Amino acid sequence: MISSVEIASTPTADTQGTCVVVHFPHGRYLFGHVAEGTQRILTERNLGMGKMGNIFLSGPVDWHTTGGLMGLILTLADTLASVQAAAVSLNQDREARGKLPLPLPTNRVDIHGGRNLAHAIASTRRFIYRRGTPIRTHEIRAPLSGLLRDGSAPDWQDDCLQVWYLPLPPTAKAQAQARRDEADADNQLLKEHLVASMFNDQWKLDVLRQQRLYEVSRSAKVFHRDHNNRIQEYKGPWPGEQGCDSDKQVLVREPWPAVQTFPAMLPPTQPSDESLCYIVKTHPRRGRFDPAKAKKFGVAVRDYKLLTAGQDVVGDKGAIISPDMVVGPTTPGNGWVVADIRSGHQVQGFLDRPEWADKTIMQGIAAVYWILSDDVTNDERLVKWMRDRPDMKHVILGKASSPNRIAFERHAKQAIQMHQIDPDRFPLPVHSNEAPPLAGDLAAVAQVGQPKETLRLANDAQWLDTAEPFMNTTAVVDDVVQRRAVRKLADAARRKLADPVFLAQDAEAQRGSPAYDVVLTALGTGSSLPSKLRNVSANLLQVPFYGSYIFDCGENTLGQLRRSFGYAKTDAILEDLQVLYISHGHADHHLGAASILARRAKLVQQNPNLPPLTIVASESFITWVKEYASVEDLGTASHVAFFQIAFEYEHGVAVPQVTRTDAVSGVGTALPNIEICRVDHCHDAMACVFTWPTGLRVAYSGDCRPSDAFAALGRGADLLIHECTFDSELQAEAVAKNHSTMAEALDVGRKMQAKRILLTHFSQRYPKMPIIDDTEQTVLYAFDLMRIKLHEFKKAALFLPALQKLLDESEPGGRGKTKGGEKPRGGKTKEAGKPTAAAKPEEAVKPTGSKSNQTPQDKSPEPDKAVKYAAGVFKRQVDDQTKAEFLEELAKQRRKEREAELRREAEERRQKEEEEKRLAGLTPEQKRERLDADAWVTVTSDGAADWWGGARVRSGRCRRRRCRRRRPRVRLRLRLR
């Protein structure tokens, strides 16, 4: 069985971790870090996740290692559920045709990692959940009494791989905490149970239970039976209001089970610096069966399969024939090592591992992937270990040795093209294709790993020359230069921008505006999950003299900051960060917060005088931060102030209640005035308006349906940032998913009388820019890493036609009617419709749609690439690409063929024009002397001619009568003499 190991990512600004992907015909495995941005880079490099059933996390468990794990789990769960559903549908079709059903594919995901793995995953139970996808954690802990191994048997194996765990011992302080943790096994069982219930519970979105009205939370969606016994939404009085019957029987949806599990807070743990490494090997391969020898020994053909299965058979003369008599020698398996070492004290623990002296384990090891921190990259002990094993290839994958190359090339290409059109709003991505050279001793024994570099494992391990080259940014610039229509529109915008009349009008409009020099950077403008062109929601607002503010913080926000500003300026922004605002509990709006807090905590250690960071969020997010802070230092003990938002209901209206719940409540924090209102999306969704002493007002919608309360709250705002998930034609879908269309977002801005509107949070199905005819409002469309000064909105709007033309020419398609919907990461919003089923006490009732006080789990999304290719996976079990990937490749091929055809036609036209020009200046006599005539000649394979000139084969029908065969037709250029 041929397999390969491919480097999927190396450390860069926006792919912070290192991981390798192992390819087998029947499955895939991931080793290393699942850092933020991992699933996006897997999509960028066409490494499908449909067959990934095992994830092996290396290093200690912290957000650097696991920051992208939660989003990856959600994507895997959705993909595997779609494959499972497609398999069931296929079996139903087979049974209807009288065929036997095929075995269902497994949909379980196993996650292997170090200490605190279960705690890190369980802490996300309030916003990460899926049904029907068992997730099993394998938490590997370093032994507290030595590093002895009992024999050479692997710690884990399946049909493809054998894996040996190599946990490196912690420091003395962490080891003492580990002993206390070992004594409390019940807490670990509780966390593992929580992880299991998060992904494999039988809870259903559309099940209602009976309760008394006084027992129901005011934030829940409540139903009751009308006089016709039909289920309707309850809109009557509540307990404490006049005319309320508190004992009335009503129907509510049960919350997600994981959030009801006792205790409300997880038992605390302590950060651990135990690092986990791996030895990985393929199974030995059976030798080739020799049928000639089997025939010589008189073995019947029917017994061949027994010999290949390792069983003895009896020959025709009664002799016992063993497999080793007719099967060639077994080929040992090949393998590699993943060595993740973070600190100097772990180096000796790595060198002391007993596996290095075990010849059975080390036989066939071809490579070592070194994931090293900056402190240990040039450690002399490790260099000596490498030098003593010259038969292995040593690949260095540390941050200090890897260039900060562009990882997301599709987005970088778009950003560079837009920079050529409007450089003031679209800065170039900060990157470098040069890395510091390895030290002399290390360079002699190792080399730096490159993305997509592949180790092929067959009879002998082979390194393939498949490394991904650095992005050719010059070609991207040249491509824009050749687009005449785009350049023409951009030049027109620049001429308008230089018009003194326009500049005078704009200066007059901006006079006295508090928005002057306020800068907004769109760090993520997509919805649901990261795509090649858009990251998930995040916005940075920089207000002169008042610091920086982040509105929502989706996965890889820190990476987007570093790609936009560089490492040093990003640290300065984090030091100046005043408020982190989270609009609601869906994971695509806050999975990047932990890395922001962790990095700021390290900056606080260097400068303890930094002011505390204020987090404004709902209870679910704040609880998660406090639970996860026991895994990794996030600075919550001294430099984070929490302002928890809850909603109380007065006369049917949700009124926000702000409570300070942090440990530094005595420390003053200089905050702008923050006004909040509840909006219709999920149970804790809210919109806000920030007002600074200068009079600057910024309104942020988060995810929501259009809200009159929000429009009234932000009246006269200098900037409205509003979500625009769907195109205006998809009104029904926006209602079903509790999002807004473009027309609805603009209508909110009109009611709010907002001076500027920035549309963001686009569905990932829309890589391009929508077109609107509204000329009354100043509207811009957000793109990732776009940086705009608020007083320059009208200047930026001048370049919209050029940007639109660029996107139209760059990618086929655009915004339009599409099936399916957007799924929030970690949960779903309500669907359209009313409940119609009947229910008895404690009996399940299935409404067609409603909201609950928890973000509910919706049905699977419209089958897309996972479902479309599931049938092929189910039948063949060998295809490594999804059908969507195949279609994408086919579309690329067709585009290339079309481009080649256009180039060929253009060349023909050019040659014809040159020939006409050449003949135009000749006299009739000269033309007759030098005339070149074209003639069509039909030739067959047996025809021969000695013609002067070149020839080109074309397809053409045979010219004989009643003959329909197609024969090659050659166009010959003949010299007439």
mmCIF file with all atom_site columns, N, CA and C in Angstrom, residues 429-449:
data_model
loop_
_atom_site.group_PDB
_atom_site.id
_atom_site.type_symbol
_atom_site.label_atom_id
_atom_site.label_alt_id
_atom_site.label_comp_id
_atom_site.label_asym_id
_atom_site.label_entity_id
_atom_site.label_seq_id
_atom_site.pdbx_PDB_ins_code
_atom_site.Cartn_x
_atom_site.Cartn_y
_atom_site.Cartn_z
_atom_site.occupancy
_atom_site.B_iso_or_equiv
_atom_site.pdbx_formal_charge
_atom_site.auth_seq_id
_atom_site.auth_comp_id
_atom_site.auth_asym_id
_atom_site.auth_atom_id
_atom_site.pdbx_PDB_model_num
ATOM 1  N N  . PRO A 1 429 ? 0.279  42.741 1.773  1.00 0.00 ? 429 PRO A N  1
ATOM 2  C CA . PRO A 1 429 ? 0.490  41.825 2.903  1.00 0.00 ? 429 PRO A CA 1
ATOM 3  C C  . PRO A 1 429 ? 1.962  41.797 3.307  1.00 0.00 ? 429 PRO A C  1
ATOM 4  N N  . VAL A 1 430 ? 2.212  41.873 4.595  1.00 0.00 ? 430 VAL A N  1
ATOM 5  C CA . VAL A 1 430 ? 3.581  41.840 5.102  1.00 0.00 ? 430 VAL A CA 1
ATOM 6  C C  . VAL A 1 430 ? 4.093  40.410 5.010  1.00 0.00 ? 430 VAL A C  1
ATOM 7  N N  . HIS A 1 431 ? 5.172  40.204 4.277  1.00 0.00 ? 431 HIS A N  1
ATOM 8  C CA . HIS A 1 431 ? 5.698  38.853 4.117  1.00 0.00 ? 431 HIS A CA 1
ATOM 9  C C  . HIS A 1 431 ? 7.182  38.919 3.789  1.00 0.00 ? 431 HIS A C  1
ATOM 10 N N  . SER A 1 432 ? 7.817  37.769 3.818  1.00 0.00 ? 432 SER A N  1
ATOM 11 C CA . SER A 1 432 ? 9.227  37.665 3.473  1.00 0.00 ? 432 SER A CA 1
ATOM 12 C C  . SER A 1 432 ? 9.489  36.263 2.942  1.00 0.00 ? 432 SER A C  1
ATOM 13 N N  . ASN A 1 433 ? 10.244 36.184 1.860  1.00 0.00 ? 433 ASN A N  1
ATOM 14 C CA . ASN A 1 433 ? 10.617 34.883 1.294  1.00 0.00 ? 433 ASN A CA 1
ATOM 15 C C  . ASN A 1 433 ? 12.025 34.469 1.691  1.00 0.00 ? 433 ASN A C  1
ATOM 16 N N  . GLU A 1 434 ? 12.587 35.186 2.629  1.00 0.00 ? 434 GLU A N  1
ATOM 17 C CA . GLU A 1 434 ? 13.932 34.863 3.100  1.00 0.00 ? 434 GLU A CA 1
ATOM 18 C C  . GLU A 1 434 ? 13.878 34.532 4.583  1.00 0.00 ? 434 GLU A C  1
ATOM 19 N N  . ALA A 1 435 ? 14.555 33.456 4.940  1.00 0.00 ? 435 ALA A N  1
ATOM 20 C CA . ALA A 1 435 ? 14.636 33.036 6.338  1.00 0.00 ? 435 ALA A CA 1
ATOM 21 C C  . ALA A 1 435 ? 16.091 33.068 6.784  1.00 0.00 ? 435 ALA A C  1
ATOM 22 N N  . PRO A 1 436 ? 16.314 33.311 8.068  1.00 0.00 ? 436 PRO A N  1
ATOM 23 C CA . PRO A 1 436 ? 17.699 33.267 8.553  1.00 0.00 ? 436 PRO A CA 1
ATOM 24 C C  . PRO A 1 436 ? 18.321 31.908 8.262  1.00 0.00 ? 436 PRO A C  1
ATOM 25 N N  . PRO A 1 437 ? 19.529 31.870 7.752  1.00 0.00 ? 437 PRO A N  1
ATOM 26 C CA . PRO A 1 437 ? 20.147 30.569 7.452  1.00 0.00 ? 437 PRO A CA 1
ATOM 27 C C  . PRO A 1 437 ? 20.388 29.770 8.727  1.00 0.00 ? 437 PRO A C  1
ATOM 28 N N  . LEU A 1 438 ? 20.343 28.459 8.592  1.00 0.00 ? 438 LEU A N  1
ATOM 29 C CA . LEU A 1 438 ? 20.634 27.601 9.728  1.00 0.00 ? 438 LEU A CA 1
ATOM 30 C C  . LEU A 1 438 ? 22.083 27.782 10.147 1.00 0.00 ? 438 LEU A C  1
ATOM 31 N N  . ALA A 1 439 ? 22.321 27.607 11.449 1.00 0.00 ? 439 ALA A N  1
ATOM 32 C CA . ALA A 1 439 ? 23.685 27.708 11.963 1.00 0.00 ? 439 ALA A CA 1
ATOM 33 C C  . ALA A 1 439 ? 24.569 26.659 11.295 1.00 0.00 ? 439 ALA A C  1
ATOM 34 N N  . GLY A 1 440 ? 25.881 26.906 11.301 1.00 0.00 ? 440 GLY A N  1
ATOM 35 C CA . GLY A 1 440 ? 26.809 26.047 10.570 1.00 0.00 ? 440 GLY A CA 1
ATOM 36 C C  . GLY A 1 440 ? 26.676 24.577 10.893 1.00 0.00 ? 440 GLY A C  1
ATOM 37 N N  . ASP A 1 441 ? 26.673 24.224 12.186 1.00 0.00 ? 441 ASP A N  1
ATOM 38 C CA . ASP A 1 441 ? 26.589 22.821 12.557 1.00 0.00 ? 441 ASP A CA 1
ATOM 39 C C  . ASP A 1 441 ? 25.231 22.233 12.193 1.00 0.00 ? 441 ASP A C  1
ATOM 40 N N  . LEU A 1 442 ? 24.183 23.011 12.393 1.00 0.00 ? 442 LEU A N  1
ATOM 41 C CA . LEU A 1 442 ? 22.845 22.507 12.082 1.00 0.00 ? 442 LEU A CA 1
ATOM 42 C C  . LEU A 1 442 ? 22.641 22.395 10.580 1.00 0.00 ? 442 LEU A C  1
ATOM 43 N N  . ALA A 1 443 ? 23.171 23.346 9.815  1.00 0.00 ? 443 ALA A N  1
ATOM 44 C CA . ALA A 1 443 ? 22.998 23.317 8.360  1.00 0.00 ? 443 ALA A CA 1
ATOM 45 C C  . ALA A 1 443 ? 23.659 22.094 7.741  1.00 0.00 ? 443 ALA A C  1
ATOM 46 N N  . ALA A 1 444 ? 24.661 21.547 8.406  1.00 0.00 ? 444 ALA A N  1
ATOM 47 C CA . ALA A 1 444 ? 25.362 20.387 7.852  1.00 0.00 ? 444 ALA A CA 1
ATOM 48 C C  . ALA A 1 444 ? 24.561 19.101 7.986  1.00 0.00 ? 444 ALA A C  1
ATOM 49 N N  . VAL A 1 445 ? 23.575 19.085 8.890  1.00 0.00 ? 445 VAL A N  1
ATOM 50 C CA . VAL A 1 445 ? 22.859 17.827 9.138  1.00 0.00 ? 445 VAL A CA 1
ATOM 51 C C  . VAL A 1 445 ? 21.355 17.941 8.905  1.00 0.00 ? 445 VAL A C  1
ATOM 52 N N  . ALA A 1 446 ? 20.839 19.150 8.635  1.00 0.00 ? 446 ALA A N  1
ATOM 53 C CA . ALA A 1 446 ? 19.388 19.324 8.518  1.00 0.00 ? 446 ALA A CA 1
ATOM 54 C C  . ALA A 1 446 ? 19.081 20.330 7.424  1.00 0.00 ? 446 ALA A C  1
ATOM 55 N N  . GLN A 1 447 ? 17.807 20.422 7.078  1.00 0.00 ? 447 GLN A N  1
ATOM 56 C CA . GLN A 1 447 ? 17.342 21.398 6.104  1.00 0.00 ? 447 GLN A CA 1
ATOM 57 C C  . GLN A 1 447 ? 15.984 21.922 6.537  1.00 0.00 ? 447 GLN A C  1
ATOM 58 N N  . VAL A 1 448 ? 15.630 23.106 6.039  1.00 0.00 ? 448 VAL A N  1
ATOM 59 C CA . VAL A 1 448 ? 14.358 23.732 6.385  1.00 0.00 ? 448 VAL A CA 1
ATOM 60 C C  . VAL A 1 448 ? 13.243 23.099 5.547  1.00 0.00 ? 448 VAL A C  1
ATOM 61 N N  . GLY A 1 449 ? 12.142 22.740 6.198  1.00 0.00 ? 449 GLY A N  1
ATOM 62 C CA . GLY A 1 449 ? 11.011 22.149 5.502  1.00 0.00 ? 449 GLY A CA 1
ATOM 63 C C  . GLY A 1 449 ? 10.200 23.182 4.746  1.00 0.00 ? 449 GLY A C  1
#
